[in-house]
């Protein structure tokens, strides 16, 4: 985390994060993970499996590692779909800038484990018909809309009433 000094110090701390996520479909479903309680701002929102790139790690390696940790599946990268970014204020206040790579992945082994790991509390195969009712992280919802045509999603990130 970069601490802002001088006149801007009272405004917010700054954090820039590089991450990699994977999208995989099975029939009319997509595999998603739900953010756990460690995230004050995004608890119970859904996103794609993936996470932060560790120092010296290639984003392709990140998505394979994170998929295993969060879902139990072994995956291989099929192709890079997109690189995107999000900039927003988080609780604290924290000036958060996320840059992420989105990969299409294929399951090649492992055993599905819905119990979650680290920052996620569960994972599930979600039917495309259910996606519009889920609270999704805004950039993940936008990516799903782009790569799952004809699906209108809840990209507001708000939990349903």
C-alpha positions as YAML, in Angstrom:
chain: A
units: angstrom
residues:
- id: 1
  name: UNK
  ca: [0.00, 0.00, 0.00]
- id: 2
  name: UNK
  ca: [1.23, 3.45, -0.84]
- id: 3
  name: UNK
  ca: [0.59, 6.03, 1.84]
- id: 4
  name: UNK
  ca: [-0.11, 9.45, 0.36]
- id: 5
  name: UNK
  ca: [1.92, 12.21, 2.00]
- id: 6
  name: UNK
  ca: [1.36, 15.96, 2.23]
- id: 7
  name: UNK
  ca: [-1.95, 17.68, 1.43]
- id: 8
  name: UNK
  ca: [-3.52, 14.51, 0.04]
- id: 9
  name: UNK
  ca: [-2.71, 12.41, 3.14]
- id: 10
  name: UNK
  ca: [-5.96, 13.36, 4.89]
- id: 11
  name: UNK
  ca: [-7.96, 12.34, 1.83]
- id: 12
  name: UNK
  ca: [-7.03, 8.67, 1.36]
- id: 13
  name: UNK
  ca: [-4.42, 5.98, 1.22]
- id: 14
  name: UNK
  ca: [-3.77, 4.55, -2.23]
- id: 15
  name: UNK
  ca: [-3.60, 0.90, -3.24]
- id: 16
  name: UNK
  ca: [-2.95, -0.46, -6.70]
- id: 17
  name: UNK
  ca: [-3.53, -4.18, -7.27]
- id: 18
  name: UNK
  ca: [-2.76, -6.40, -10.25]
- id: 19
  name: UNK
  ca: [-4.98, -9.48, -10.47]
- id: 20
  name: UNK
  ca: [-5.94, -12.31, -12.83]
- id: 21
  name: UNK
  ca: [-9.32, -14.03, -13.14]
- id: 22
  name: UNK
  ca: [-10.65, -16.96, -15.11]
- id: 23
  name: UNK
  ca: [-13.95, -17.71, -16.75]
- id: 24
  name: UNK
  ca: [-15.14, -21.24, -17.40]
- id: 25
  name: UNK
  ca: [-18.56, -22.43, -18.54]
- id: 26
  name: UNK
  ca: [-20.25, -25.79, -18.20]
- id: 27
  name: UNK
  ca: [-23.44, -26.19, -20.21]
- id: 28
  name: UNK
  ca: [-25.50, -23.10, -19.30]
- id: 29
  name: UNK
  ca: [-23.56, -22.30, -16.12]
- id: 30
  name: UNK
  ca: [-20.51, -20.28, -15.15]
- id: 31
  name: UNK
  ca: [-18.27, -20.91, -12.13]
- id: 32
  name: UNK
  ca: [-18.27, -18.02, -9.63]
- id: 33
  name: UNK
  ca: [-16.93, -17.40, -6.13]
- id: 34
  name: UNK
  ca: [-18.57, -15.36, -3.36]
- id: 35
  name: UNK
  ca: [-16.48, -12.81, -1.47]
- id: 36
  name: UNK
  ca: [-16.12, -13.56, 2.23]
- id: 37
  name: UNK
  ca: [-16.43, -11.35, 5.32]
- id: 38
  name: UNK
  ca: [-12.81, -10.13, 5.21]
- id: 39
  name: UNK
  ca: [-13.95, -7.65, 2.56]
- id: 40
  name: UNK
  ca: [-15.93, -4.89, 4.26]
- id: 41
  name: UNK
  ca: [-16.98, -3.29, 0.97]
- id: 42
  name: UNK
  ca: [-17.72, -6.37, -1.14]
- id: 43
  name: UNK
  ca: [-18.89, -9.08, 1.30]
- id: 44
  name: UNK
  ca: [-21.38, -11.50, -0.31]
- id: 45
  name: UNK
  ca: [-20.80, -10.18, -3.83]
- id: 46
  name: UNK
  ca: [-19.95, -12.70, -6.53]
- id: 47
  name: UNK
  ca: [-16.98, -12.66, -8.88]
- id: 48
  name: UNK
  ca: [-14.88, -14.94, -11.04]
- id: 49
  name: UNK
  ca: [-12.24, -17.19, -9.47]
- id: 50
  name: UNK
  ca: [-8.86, -15.49, -9.33]
- id: 51
  name: UNK
  ca: [-6.88, -13.03, -7.30]
- id: 52
  name: UNK
  ca: [-3.81, -10.94, -6.80]
- id: 53
  name: UNK
  ca: [-0.62, -11.52, -8.76]
- id: 54
  name: UNK
  ca: [2.26, -12.23, -6.40]
- id: 55
  name: UNK
  ca: [5.61, -10.49, -6.87]
- id: 56
  name: UNK
  ca: [7.45, -12.10, -9.81]
- id: 57
  name: UNK
  ca: [4.44, -14.24, -10.80]
- id: 58
  name: UNK
  ca: [2.97, -14.26, -14.31]
- id: 59
  name: UNK
  ca: [-0.80, -13.57, -14.38]
- id: 60
  name: UNK
  ca: [-1.37, -16.91, -16.20]
- id: 61
  name: UNK
  ca: [0.24, -18.69, -13.24]
- id: 62
  name: UNK
  ca: [-1.87, -16.61, -10.84]
- id: 63
  name: UNK
  ca: [-5.17, -17.67, -12.37]
- id: 64
  name: UNK
  ca: [-4.17, -21.37, -12.27]
- id: 65
  name: UNK
  ca: [-3.05, -21.09, -8.62]
- id: 66
  name: UNK
  ca: [-6.09, -19.11, -7.49]
- id: 67
  name: UNK
  ca: [-8.53, -21.43, -9.28]
- id: 68
  name: UNK
  ca: [-7.09, -24.39, -7.38]
- id: 69
  name: UNK
  ca: [-7.21, -22.55, -4.04]
- id: 70
  name: UNK
  ca: [-10.73, -21.20, -4.46]
- id: 71
  name: UNK
  ca: [-12.53, -24.02, -6.31]
- id: 72
  name: UNK
  ca: [-10.41, -27.19, -6.06]
- id: 73
  name: UNK
  ca: [-10.18, -27.42, -9.85]
- id: 74
  name: UNK
  ca: [-6.96, -27.67, -11.85]
- id: 75
  name: UNK
  ca: [-7.22, -25.44, -14.91]
- id: 76
  name: UNK
  ca: [-5.19, -24.48, -17.92]
- id: 77
  name: UNK
  ca: [-5.32, -21.14, -19.64]
- id: 78
  name: UNK
  ca: [-6.99, -21.23, -23.04]
- id: 79
  name: UNK
  ca: [-6.55, -17.58, -24.00]
- id: 80
  name: UNK
  ca: [-6.44, -14.02, -22.74]
- id: 81
  name: UNK
  ca: [-9.86, -12.41, -23.17]
- id: 82
  name: UNK
  ca: [-9.34, -8.91, -21.84]
- id: 83
  name: UNK
  ca: [-7.37, -6.55, -19.62]
- id: 84
  name: UNK
  ca: [-9.48, -4.09, -17.65]
- id: 85
  name: UNK
  ca: [-9.31, -1.78, -14.65]
- id: 86
  name: UNK
  ca: [-11.44, -0.37, -11.87]
- id: 87
  name: UNK
  ca: [-10.85, 2.73, -9.75]
- id: 88
  name: UNK
  ca: [-13.02, 3.41, -6.69]
- id: 89
  name: UNK
  ca: [-13.04, 4.51, -3.08]
- id: 90
  name: UNK
  ca: [-13.20, 1.82, -0.40]
- id: 91
  name: UNK
  ca: [-13.84, 2.08, 3.31]
- id: 92
  name: UNK
  ca: [-10.96, 3.65, 5.13]
- id: 93
  name: UNK
  ca: [-10.93, 5.78, 2.92]
- id: 94
  name: UNK
  ca: [-8.84, 3.81, 0.48]
- id: 95
  name: UNK
  ca: [-8.24, 5.01, -3.07]
- id: 96
  name: UNK
  ca: [-8.30, 1.60, -4.81]
- id: 97
  name: UNK
  ca: [-7.08, 0.96, -8.37]
- id: 98
  name: UNK
  ca: [-7.38, -2.60, -9.67]
- id: 99
  name: UNK
  ca: [-5.94, -3.76, -12.98]
- id: 100
  name: UNK
  ca: [-6.84, -7.29, -14.01]
- id: 101
  name: UNK
  ca: [-6.37, -9.83, -16.76]
- id: 102
  name: UNK
  ca: [-9.34, -12.01, -17.69]
- id: 103
  name: UNK
  ca: [-8.57, -15.45, -19.10]
- id: 104
  name: UNK
  ca: [-10.72, -18.18, -20.58]
- id: 105
  name: UNK
  ca: [-9.72, -21.38, -18.76]
- id: 106
  name: UNK
  ca: [-10.48, -25.08, -19.12]
- id: 107
  name: UNK
  ca: [-10.83, -27.54, -16.24]
- id: 108
  name: UNK
  ca: [-8.26, -30.33, -16.58]
- id: 109
  name: UNK
  ca: [-8.53, -32.04, -13.18]
- id: 110
  name: UNK
  ca: [-9.02, -31.58, -9.48]
- id: 111
  name: UNK
  ca: [-12.12, -32.00, -7.35]
- id: 112
  name: UNK
  ca: [-14.76, -29.31, -6.87]
- id: 113
  name: UNK
  ca: [-14.54, -27.86, -3.35]
- id: 114
  name: UNK
  ca: [-17.28, -25.30, -2.59]
- id: 115
  name: UNK
  ca: [-16.00, -24.46, 0.89]
- id: 116
  name: UNK
  ca: [-13.99, -21.45, -0.25]
- id: 117
  name: UNK
  ca: [-10.49, -20.26, 0.68]
- id: 118
  name: UNK
  ca: [-8.92, -17.02, 1.81]
- id: 119
  name: UNK
  ca: [-11.06, -14.13, 0.68]
- id: 120
  name: UNK
  ca: [-13.94, -16.23, -0.67]
- id: 121
  name: UNK
  ca: [-16.44, -18.16, 1.42]
- id: 122
  name: UNK
  ca: [-17.94, -20.38, -1.28]
- id: 123
  name: UNK
  ca: [-17.96, -21.14, -4.98]
- id: 124
  name: UNK
  ca: [-20.76, -22.46, -7.16]
- id: 125
  name: UNK
  ca: [-21.80, -23.24, -10.69]
- id: 126
  name: UNK
  ca: [-24.38, -20.52, -11.39]
- id: 127
  name: UNK
  ca: [-26.85, -20.93, -14.23]
- id: 128
  name: UNK
  ca: [-26.97, -18.09, -16.72]
- id: 129
  name: UNK
  ca: [-30.65, -17.65, -15.79]
- id: 130
  name: UNK
  ca: [-29.67, -16.93, -12.15]
- id: 131
  name: UNK
  ca: [-26.96, -14.36, -12.98]
- id: 132
  name: UNK
  ca: [-29.28, -11.32, -13.21]
- id: 133
  name: UNK
  ca: [-30.33, -11.80, -9.55]
- id: 134
  name: UNK
  ca: [-26.81, -12.02, -8.12]
- id: 135
  name: UNK
  ca: [-24.88, -9.09, -6.68]
- id: 136
  name: UNK
  ca: [-21.73, -9.01, -8.81]
- id: 137
  name: UNK
  ca: [-18.60, -6.91, -8.54]
- id: 138
  name: UNK
  ca: [-19.14, -4.19, -11.12]
- id: 139
  name: UNK
  ca: [-16.13, -4.93, -13.38]
- id: 140
  name: UNK
  ca: [-16.82, -8.69, -13.23]
- id: 141
  name: UNK
  ca: [-20.45, -8.12, -14.18]
- id: 142
  name: UNK
  ca: [-19.36, -5.97, -17.10]
- id: 143
  name: UNK
  ca: [-16.91, -8.67, -18.23]
- id: 144
  name: UNK
  ca: [-19.59, -11.37, -17.99]
- id: 145
  name: UNK
  ca: [-21.99, -9.24, -20.03]
- id: 146
  name: UNK
  ca: [-19.27, -8.83, -22.65]
- id: 147
  name: UNK
  ca: [-18.38, -12.52, -22.87]
- id: 148
  name: UNK
  ca: [-21.84, -14.00, -22.18]
- id: 149
  name: UNK
  ca: [-23.97, -12.25, -24.80]
- id: 150
  name: UNK
  ca: [-27.70, -11.72, -24.21]
- id: 151
  name: UNK
  ca: [-27.40, -11.90, -20.41]
- id: 152
  name: UNK
  ca: [-28.48, -8.77, -18.51]
- id: 153
  name: UNK
  ca: [-26.72, -8.73, -15.14]
- id: 154
  name: UNK
  ca: [-26.87, -6.95, -11.80]
- id: 155
  name: UNK
  ca: [-23.77, -4.83, -12.32]
- id: 156
  name: UNK
  ca: [-24.76, -2.34, -9.62]
- id: 157
  name: UNK
  ca: [-23.06, -4.56, -7.03]
- id: 158
  name: UNK
  ca: [-26.06, -4.07, -4.72]
- id: 159
  name: UNK
  ca: [-27.42, -6.99, -2.74]
- id: 160
  name: UNK
  ca: [-31.03, -7.86, -3.68]
- id: 161
  name: UNK
  ca: [-33.69, -6.87, -1.13]
...
